[in-house]
């Protein structure tokens, strides 16, 4: 099993596990590898340093600190996961459900779903707060 460090065209960095380097090349040529953040299929392999086993213990300051970009990406993914776990997916019924809650026809609860730009603008005009949040494809359902 090969664990490769990958990067999409938007500079999101992630890991991919493949049976071999040829397997990675085959899957990327067929656009089967996508970024878990933005679903971009323009994925490239990053160079990796070989692991060298040494007898000396590793010092804390020698360990590579995660980059600020990775920390921000991880925090965003956790926030999206939390939002998805704590809201109900009403799908394309989102505008109707939001209106029903706003006008007291149903109990207020956390919902998410799809709305066109026009529907979202109409909701905002009615005083209903709407936030567009792109959800990474990897979080929409099982990866495998």
mmCIF file with all atom_site columns, C-alpha atoms in Angstrom:
data_model
loop_
_atom_site.group_PDB
_atom_site.id
_atom_site.type_symbol
_atom_site.label_atom_id
_atom_site.label_alt_id
_atom_site.label_comp_id
_atom_site.label_asym_id
_atom_site.label_entity_id
_atom_site.label_seq_id
_atom_site.pdbx_PDB_ins_code
_atom_site.Cartn_x
_atom_site.Cartn_y
_atom_site.Cartn_z
_atom_site.occupancy
_atom_site.B_iso_or_equiv
_atom_site.pdbx_formal_charge
_atom_site.auth_seq_id
_atom_site.auth_comp_id
_atom_site.auth_asym_id
_atom_site.auth_atom_id
_atom_site.pdbx_PDB_model_num
ATOM 1   C CA . UNK A 1 1   ? 0.000   0.000  0.000   1.00 0.00 ? 1   UNK A CA 1
ATOM 2   C CA . UNK A 1 2   ? 1.363   3.400  -1.012  1.00 0.00 ? 2   UNK A CA 1
ATOM 3   C CA . UNK A 1 3   ? 0.365   6.481  0.967   1.00 0.00 ? 3   UNK A CA 1
ATOM 4   C CA . UNK A 1 4   ? 0.863   9.548  -1.220  1.00 0.00 ? 4   UNK A CA 1
ATOM 5   C CA . UNK A 1 5   ? 0.718   13.215 -0.370  1.00 0.00 ? 5   UNK A CA 1
ATOM 6   C CA . UNK A 1 6   ? -1.525  14.925 -2.902  1.00 0.00 ? 6   UNK A CA 1
ATOM 7   C CA . UNK A 1 7   ? -2.557  18.460 -3.821  1.00 0.00 ? 7   UNK A CA 1
ATOM 8   C CA . UNK A 1 8   ? -5.423  19.800 -5.915  1.00 0.00 ? 8   UNK A CA 1
ATOM 9   C CA . UNK A 1 9   ? -5.287  22.839 -8.195  1.00 0.00 ? 9   UNK A CA 1
ATOM 10  C CA . UNK A 1 10  ? -6.665  24.965 -5.316  1.00 0.00 ? 10  UNK A CA 1
ATOM 11  C CA . UNK A 1 11  ? -3.687  23.968 -3.131  1.00 0.00 ? 11  UNK A CA 1
ATOM 12  C CA . UNK A 1 12  ? -5.726  21.772 -0.762  1.00 0.00 ? 12  UNK A CA 1
ATOM 13  C CA . UNK A 1 13  ? -3.390  19.076 0.505   1.00 0.00 ? 13  UNK A CA 1
ATOM 14  C CA . UNK A 1 14  ? -4.516  15.599 1.430   1.00 0.00 ? 14  UNK A CA 1
ATOM 15  C CA . UNK A 1 15  ? -3.443  11.974 1.567   1.00 0.00 ? 15  UNK A CA 1
ATOM 16  C CA . UNK A 1 16  ? -4.330  9.175  -0.820  1.00 0.00 ? 16  UNK A CA 1
ATOM 17  C CA . UNK A 1 17  ? -3.830  5.439  -0.410  1.00 0.00 ? 17  UNK A CA 1
ATOM 18  C CA . UNK A 1 18  ? -3.112  3.372  -3.511  1.00 0.00 ? 18  UNK A CA 1
ATOM 19  C CA . UNK A 1 19  ? -2.019  -0.163 -4.291  1.00 0.00 ? 19  UNK A CA 1
ATOM 20  C CA . UNK A 1 20  ? 0.925   1.197  -6.298  1.00 0.00 ? 20  UNK A CA 1
ATOM 21  C CA . UNK A 1 21  ? 2.224   4.298  -8.049  1.00 0.00 ? 21  UNK A CA 1
ATOM 22  C CA . UNK A 1 22  ? 0.779   2.886  -11.279 1.00 0.00 ? 22  UNK A CA 1
ATOM 23  C CA . UNK A 1 23  ? -2.606  2.585  -9.585  1.00 0.00 ? 23  UNK A CA 1
ATOM 24  C CA . UNK A 1 24  ? -2.430  6.282  -8.647  1.00 0.00 ? 24  UNK A CA 1
ATOM 25  C CA . UNK A 1 25  ? -1.547  7.235  -12.240 1.00 0.00 ? 25  UNK A CA 1
ATOM 26  C CA . UNK A 1 26  ? -4.353  5.080  -13.623 1.00 0.00 ? 26  UNK A CA 1
ATOM 27  C CA . UNK A 1 27  ? -6.964  6.561  -11.279 1.00 0.00 ? 27  UNK A CA 1
ATOM 28  C CA . UNK A 1 28  ? -5.900  10.176 -11.839 1.00 0.00 ? 28  UNK A CA 1
ATOM 29  C CA . UNK A 1 29  ? -5.928  9.736  -15.624 1.00 0.00 ? 29  UNK A CA 1
ATOM 30  C CA . UNK A 1 30  ? -9.577  8.627  -15.339 1.00 0.00 ? 30  UNK A CA 1
ATOM 31  C CA . UNK A 1 31  ? -10.447 11.533 -12.966 1.00 0.00 ? 31  UNK A CA 1
ATOM 32  C CA . UNK A 1 32  ? -11.229 9.093  -10.161 1.00 0.00 ? 32  UNK A CA 1
ATOM 33  C CA . UNK A 1 33  ? -9.139  10.934 -7.566  1.00 0.00 ? 33  UNK A CA 1
ATOM 34  C CA . UNK A 1 34  ? -10.700 14.112 -6.228  1.00 0.00 ? 34  UNK A CA 1
ATOM 35  C CA . UNK A 1 35  ? -9.963  16.619 -3.499  1.00 0.00 ? 35  UNK A CA 1
ATOM 36  C CA . UNK A 1 36  ? -12.012 15.910 -0.346  1.00 0.00 ? 36  UNK A CA 1
ATOM 37  C CA . UNK A 1 37  ? -12.482 19.660 0.190   1.00 0.00 ? 37  UNK A CA 1
ATOM 38  C CA . UNK A 1 38  ? -13.483 21.004 -3.231  1.00 0.00 ? 38  UNK A CA 1
ATOM 39  C CA . UNK A 1 39  ? -13.934 17.840 -5.348  1.00 0.00 ? 39  UNK A CA 1
ATOM 40  C CA . UNK A 1 40  ? -11.363 19.085 -7.892  1.00 0.00 ? 40  UNK A CA 1
ATOM 41  C CA . UNK A 1 41  ? -9.975  16.223 -9.995  1.00 0.00 ? 41  UNK A CA 1
ATOM 42  C CA . UNK A 1 42  ? -6.823  18.110 -11.063 1.00 0.00 ? 42  UNK A CA 1
ATOM 43  C CA . UNK A 1 43  ? -4.743  16.277 -8.472  1.00 0.00 ? 43  UNK A CA 1
ATOM 44  C CA . UNK A 1 44  ? -0.967  16.066 -8.419  1.00 0.00 ? 44  UNK A CA 1
ATOM 45  C CA . UNK A 1 45  ? 1.406   14.051 -6.316  1.00 0.00 ? 45  UNK A CA 1
ATOM 46  C CA . UNK A 1 46  ? 3.692   15.944 -3.943  1.00 0.00 ? 46  UNK A CA 1
ATOM 47  C CA . UNK A 1 47  ? 7.270   14.846 -3.434  1.00 0.00 ? 47  UNK A CA 1
ATOM 48  C CA . UNK A 1 48  ? 7.844   12.861 -0.269  1.00 0.00 ? 48  UNK A CA 1
ATOM 49  C CA . UNK A 1 49  ? 11.013  12.362 1.679   1.00 0.00 ? 49  UNK A CA 1
ATOM 50  C CA . UNK A 1 50  ? 12.023  8.811  2.483   1.00 0.00 ? 50  UNK A CA 1
ATOM 51  C CA . UNK A 1 51  ? 11.744  7.794  6.095   1.00 0.00 ? 51  UNK A CA 1
ATOM 52  C CA . UNK A 1 52  ? 15.122  7.096  7.591   1.00 0.00 ? 52  UNK A CA 1
ATOM 53  C CA . UNK A 1 53  ? 15.212  5.012  10.728  1.00 0.00 ? 53  UNK A CA 1
ATOM 54  C CA . UNK A 1 54  ? 17.682  6.401  13.212  1.00 0.00 ? 54  UNK A CA 1
ATOM 55  C CA . UNK A 1 55  ? 18.586  5.242  16.680  1.00 0.00 ? 55  UNK A CA 1
ATOM 56  C CA . UNK A 1 56  ? 18.469  8.762  18.143  1.00 0.00 ? 56  UNK A CA 1
ATOM 57  C CA . UNK A 1 57  ? 15.111  9.849  19.547  1.00 0.00 ? 57  UNK A CA 1
ATOM 58  C CA . UNK A 1 58  ? 13.375  12.625 17.649  1.00 0.00 ? 58  UNK A CA 1
ATOM 59  C CA . UNK A 1 59  ? 13.267  16.035 19.333  1.00 0.00 ? 59  UNK A CA 1
ATOM 60  C CA . UNK A 1 60  ? 9.995   17.988 19.446  1.00 0.00 ? 60  UNK A CA 1
ATOM 61  C CA . UNK A 1 61  ? 11.463  20.975 17.610  1.00 0.00 ? 61  UNK A CA 1
ATOM 62  C CA . UNK A 1 62  ? 12.543  18.655 14.779  1.00 0.00 ? 62  UNK A CA 1
ATOM 63  C CA . UNK A 1 63  ? 8.963   17.540 14.157  1.00 0.00 ? 63  UNK A CA 1
ATOM 64  C CA . UNK A 1 64  ? 7.323   19.366 11.301  1.00 0.00 ? 64  UNK A CA 1
ATOM 65  C CA . UNK A 1 65  ? 4.618   21.718 12.530  1.00 0.00 ? 65  UNK A CA 1
ATOM 66  C CA . UNK A 1 66  ? 1.373   21.642 10.581  1.00 0.00 ? 66  UNK A CA 1
ATOM 67  C CA . UNK A 1 67  ? 1.048   24.620 8.289   1.00 0.00 ? 67  UNK A CA 1
ATOM 68  C CA . UNK A 1 68  ? -1.518  27.334 9.032   1.00 0.00 ? 68  UNK A CA 1
ATOM 69  C CA . UNK A 1 69  ? -3.307  26.391 5.806   1.00 0.00 ? 69  UNK A CA 1
ATOM 70  C CA . UNK A 1 70  ? -3.725  22.780 6.945   1.00 0.00 ? 70  UNK A CA 1
ATOM 71  C CA . UNK A 1 71  ? -4.952  23.880 10.368  1.00 0.00 ? 71  UNK A CA 1
ATOM 72  C CA . UNK A 1 72  ? -7.495  26.212 8.771   1.00 0.00 ? 72  UNK A CA 1
ATOM 73  C CA . UNK A 1 73  ? -8.624  23.483 6.360   1.00 0.00 ? 73  UNK A CA 1
ATOM 74  C CA . UNK A 1 74  ? -9.016  21.006 9.242   1.00 0.00 ? 74  UNK A CA 1
ATOM 75  C CA . UNK A 1 75  ? -10.999 23.519 11.321  1.00 0.00 ? 75  UNK A CA 1
ATOM 76  C CA . UNK A 1 76  ? -13.295 24.257 8.371   1.00 0.00 ? 76  UNK A CA 1
ATOM 77  C CA . UNK A 1 77  ? -13.901 20.554 7.740   1.00 0.00 ? 77  UNK A CA 1
ATOM 78  C CA . UNK A 1 78  ? -14.729 20.022 11.436  1.00 0.00 ? 78  UNK A CA 1
ATOM 79  C CA . UNK A 1 79  ? -17.181 22.935 11.343  1.00 0.00 ? 79  UNK A CA 1
ATOM 80  C CA . UNK A 1 80  ? -18.889 21.516 8.229   1.00 0.00 ? 80  UNK A CA 1
ATOM 81  C CA . UNK A 1 81  ? -19.078 18.054 9.832   1.00 0.00 ? 81  UNK A CA 1
ATOM 82  C CA . UNK A 1 82  ? -20.628 19.585 12.961  1.00 0.00 ? 82  UNK A CA 1
ATOM 83  C CA . UNK A 1 83  ? -23.157 21.533 10.881  1.00 0.00 ? 83  UNK A CA 1
ATOM 84  C CA . UNK A 1 84  ? -24.150 18.417 8.958   1.00 0.00 ? 84  UNK A CA 1
ATOM 85  C CA . UNK A 1 85  ? -24.490 16.353 12.141  1.00 0.00 ? 85  UNK A CA 1
ATOM 86  C CA . UNK A 1 86  ? -26.627 18.958 13.911  1.00 0.00 ? 86  UNK A CA 1
ATOM 87  C CA . UNK A 1 87  ? -29.014 19.932 11.092  1.00 0.00 ? 87  UNK A CA 1
ATOM 88  C CA . UNK A 1 88  ? -31.725 18.194 9.107   1.00 0.00 ? 88  UNK A CA 1
ATOM 89  C CA . UNK A 1 89  ? -31.263 17.844 5.355   1.00 0.00 ? 89  UNK A CA 1
ATOM 90  C CA . UNK A 1 90  ? -34.522 18.988 3.749   1.00 0.00 ? 90  UNK A CA 1
ATOM 91  C CA . UNK A 1 91  ? -33.058 18.899 0.241   1.00 0.00 ? 91  UNK A CA 1
ATOM 92  C CA . UNK A 1 92  ? -34.847 20.948 -2.393  1.00 0.00 ? 92  UNK A CA 1
ATOM 93  C CA . UNK A 1 93  ? -37.657 21.775 0.076   1.00 0.00 ? 93  UNK A CA 1
ATOM 94  C CA . UNK A 1 94  ? -35.288 24.209 1.817   1.00 0.00 ? 94  UNK A CA 1
ATOM 95  C CA . UNK A 1 95  ? -37.030 27.476 0.787   1.00 0.00 ? 95  UNK A CA 1
ATOM 96  C CA . UNK A 1 96  ? -40.470 26.167 1.809   1.00 0.00 ? 96  UNK A CA 1
ATOM 97  C CA . UNK A 1 97  ? -39.232 24.758 5.139   1.00 0.00 ? 97  UNK A CA 1
ATOM 98  C CA . UNK A 1 98  ? -37.362 27.983 5.955   1.00 0.00 ? 98  UNK A CA 1
ATOM 99  C CA . UNK A 1 99  ? -40.524 30.017 5.299   1.00 0.00 ? 99  UNK A CA 1
ATOM 100 C CA . UNK A 1 100 ? -42.686 27.664 7.369   1.00 0.00 ? 100 UNK A CA 1
ATOM 101 C CA . UNK A 1 101 ? -40.328 28.067 10.338  1.00 0.00 ? 101 UNK A CA 1
ATOM 102 C CA . UNK A 1 102 ? -40.020 31.832 9.863   1.00 0.00 ? 102 UNK A CA 1
ATOM 103 C CA . UNK A 1 103 ? -43.789 32.327 9.837   1.00 0.00 ? 103 UNK A CA 1
ATOM 104 C CA . UNK A 1 104 ? -44.388 30.002 12.819  1.00 0.00 ? 104 UNK A CA 1
ATOM 105 C CA . UNK A 1 105 ? -46.112 27.216 10.880  1.00 0.00 ? 105 UNK A CA 1
ATOM 106 C CA . UNK A 1 106 ? -43.641 24.628 12.180  1.00 0.00 ? 106 UNK A CA 1
ATOM 107 C CA . UNK A 1 107 ? -41.121 24.349 15.024  1.00 0.00 ? 107 UNK A CA 1
ATOM 108 C CA . UNK A 1 108 ? -37.809 26.113 14.559  1.00 0.00 ? 108 UNK A CA 1
ATOM 109 C CA . UNK A 1 109 ? -34.902 23.734 13.973  1.00 0.00 ? 109 UNK A CA 1
ATOM 110 C CA . UNK A 1 110 ? -31.587 23.645 12.170  1.00 0.00 ? 110 UNK A CA 1
ATOM 111 C CA . UNK A 1 111 ? -32.050 22.781 8.501   1.00 0.00 ? 111 UNK A CA 1
ATOM 112 C CA . UNK A 1 112 ? -29.905 22.597 5.395   1.00 0.00 ? 112 UNK A CA 1
ATOM 113 C CA . UNK A 1 113 ? -30.666 21.954 1.769   1.00 0.00 ? 113 UNK A CA 1
ATOM 114 C CA . UNK A 1 114 ? -30.514 23.352 -1.732  1.00 0.00 ? 114 UNK A CA 1
ATOM 115 C CA . UNK A 1 115 ? -31.899 26.655 -2.964  1.00 0.00 ? 115 UNK A CA 1
ATOM 116 C CA . UNK A 1 116 ? -31.346 28.552 -6.174  1.00 0.00 ? 116 UNK A CA 1
ATOM 117 C CA . UNK A 1 117 ? -29.725 31.984 -5.981  1.00 0.00 ? 117 UNK A CA 1
ATOM 118 C CA . UNK A 1 118 ? -33.136 33.541 -6.710  1.00 0.00 ? 118 UNK A CA 1
ATOM 119 C CA . UNK A 1 119 ? -34.810 31.558 -3.896  1.00 0.00 ? 119 UNK A CA 1
ATOM 120 C CA . UNK A 1 120 ? -32.032 32.490 -1.462  1.00 0.00 ? 120 UNK A CA 1
ATOM 121 C CA . UNK A 1 121 ? -32.351 36.187 -2.403  1.00 0.00 ? 121 UNK A CA 1
ATOM 122 C CA . UNK A 1 122 ? -36.139 36.012 -1.947  1.00 0.00 ? 122 UNK A CA 1
ATOM 123 C CA . UNK A 1 123 ? -35.680 34.452 1.503   1.00 0.00 ? 123 UNK A CA 1
ATOM 124 C CA . UNK A 1 124 ? -33.277 37.230 2.481   1.00 0.00 ? 124 UNK A CA 1
ATOM 125 C CA . UNK A 1 125 ? -35.782 39.847 1.228   1.00 0.00 ? 125 UNK A CA 1
ATOM 126 C CA . UNK A 1 126 ? -38.346 38.291 3.601   1.00 0.00 ? 126 UNK A CA 1
ATOM 127 C CA . UNK A 1 127 ? -35.925 38.624 6.518   1.00 0.00 ? 127 UNK A CA 1
ATOM 128 C CA . UNK A 1 128 ? -34.921 34.965 6.614   1.00 0.00 ? 128 UNK A CA 1
ATOM 129 C CA . UNK A 1 129 ? -31.210 34.439 7.176   1.00 0.00 ? 129 UNK A CA 1
ATOM 130 C CA . UNK A 1 130 ? -29.651 32.150 4.569   1.00 0.00 ? 130 UNK A CA 1
ATOM 131 C CA . UNK A 1 131 ? -26.002 31.194 4.257   1.00 0.00 ? 131 UNK A CA 1
ATOM 132 C CA . UNK A 1 132 ? -24.543 29.425 1.238   1.00 0.00 ? 132 UNK A CA 1
ATOM 133 C CA . UNK A 1 133 ? -22.006 26.847 2.339   1.00 0.00 ? 133 UNK A CA 1
ATOM 134 C CA . UNK A 1 134 ? -20.264 24.616 -0.190  1.00 0.00 ? 134 UNK A CA 1
ATOM 135 C CA . UNK A 1 135 ? -20.064 21.107 1.210   1.00 0.00 ? 135 UNK A CA 1
ATOM 136 C CA . UNK A 1 136 ? -17.141 18.940 0.100   1.00 0.00 ? 136 UNK A CA 1
ATOM 137 C CA . UNK A 1 137 ? -18.238 15.876 -1.858  1.00 0.00 ? 137 UNK A CA 1
ATOM 138 C CA . UNK A 1 138 ? -16.473 13.630 0.639   1.00 0.00 ? 138 UNK A CA 1
ATOM 139 C CA . UNK A 1 139 ? -18.863 14.765 3.370   1.00 0.00 ? 139 UNK A CA 1
ATOM 140 C CA . UNK A 1 140 ? -22.046 14.293 1.359   1.00 0.00 ? 140 UNK A CA 1
ATOM 141 C CA . UNK A 1 141 ? -21.993 10.529 1.640   1.00 0.00 ? 141 UNK A CA 1
ATOM 142 C CA . UNK A 1 142 ? -19.776 7.486  1.985   1.00 0.00 ? 142 UNK A CA 1
ATOM 143 C CA . UNK A 1 143 ? -16.459 7.772  0.208   1.00 0.00 ? 143 UNK A CA 1
ATOM 144 C CA . UNK A 1 144 ? -16.470 4.093  -0.770  1.00 0.00 ? 144 UNK A CA 1
#
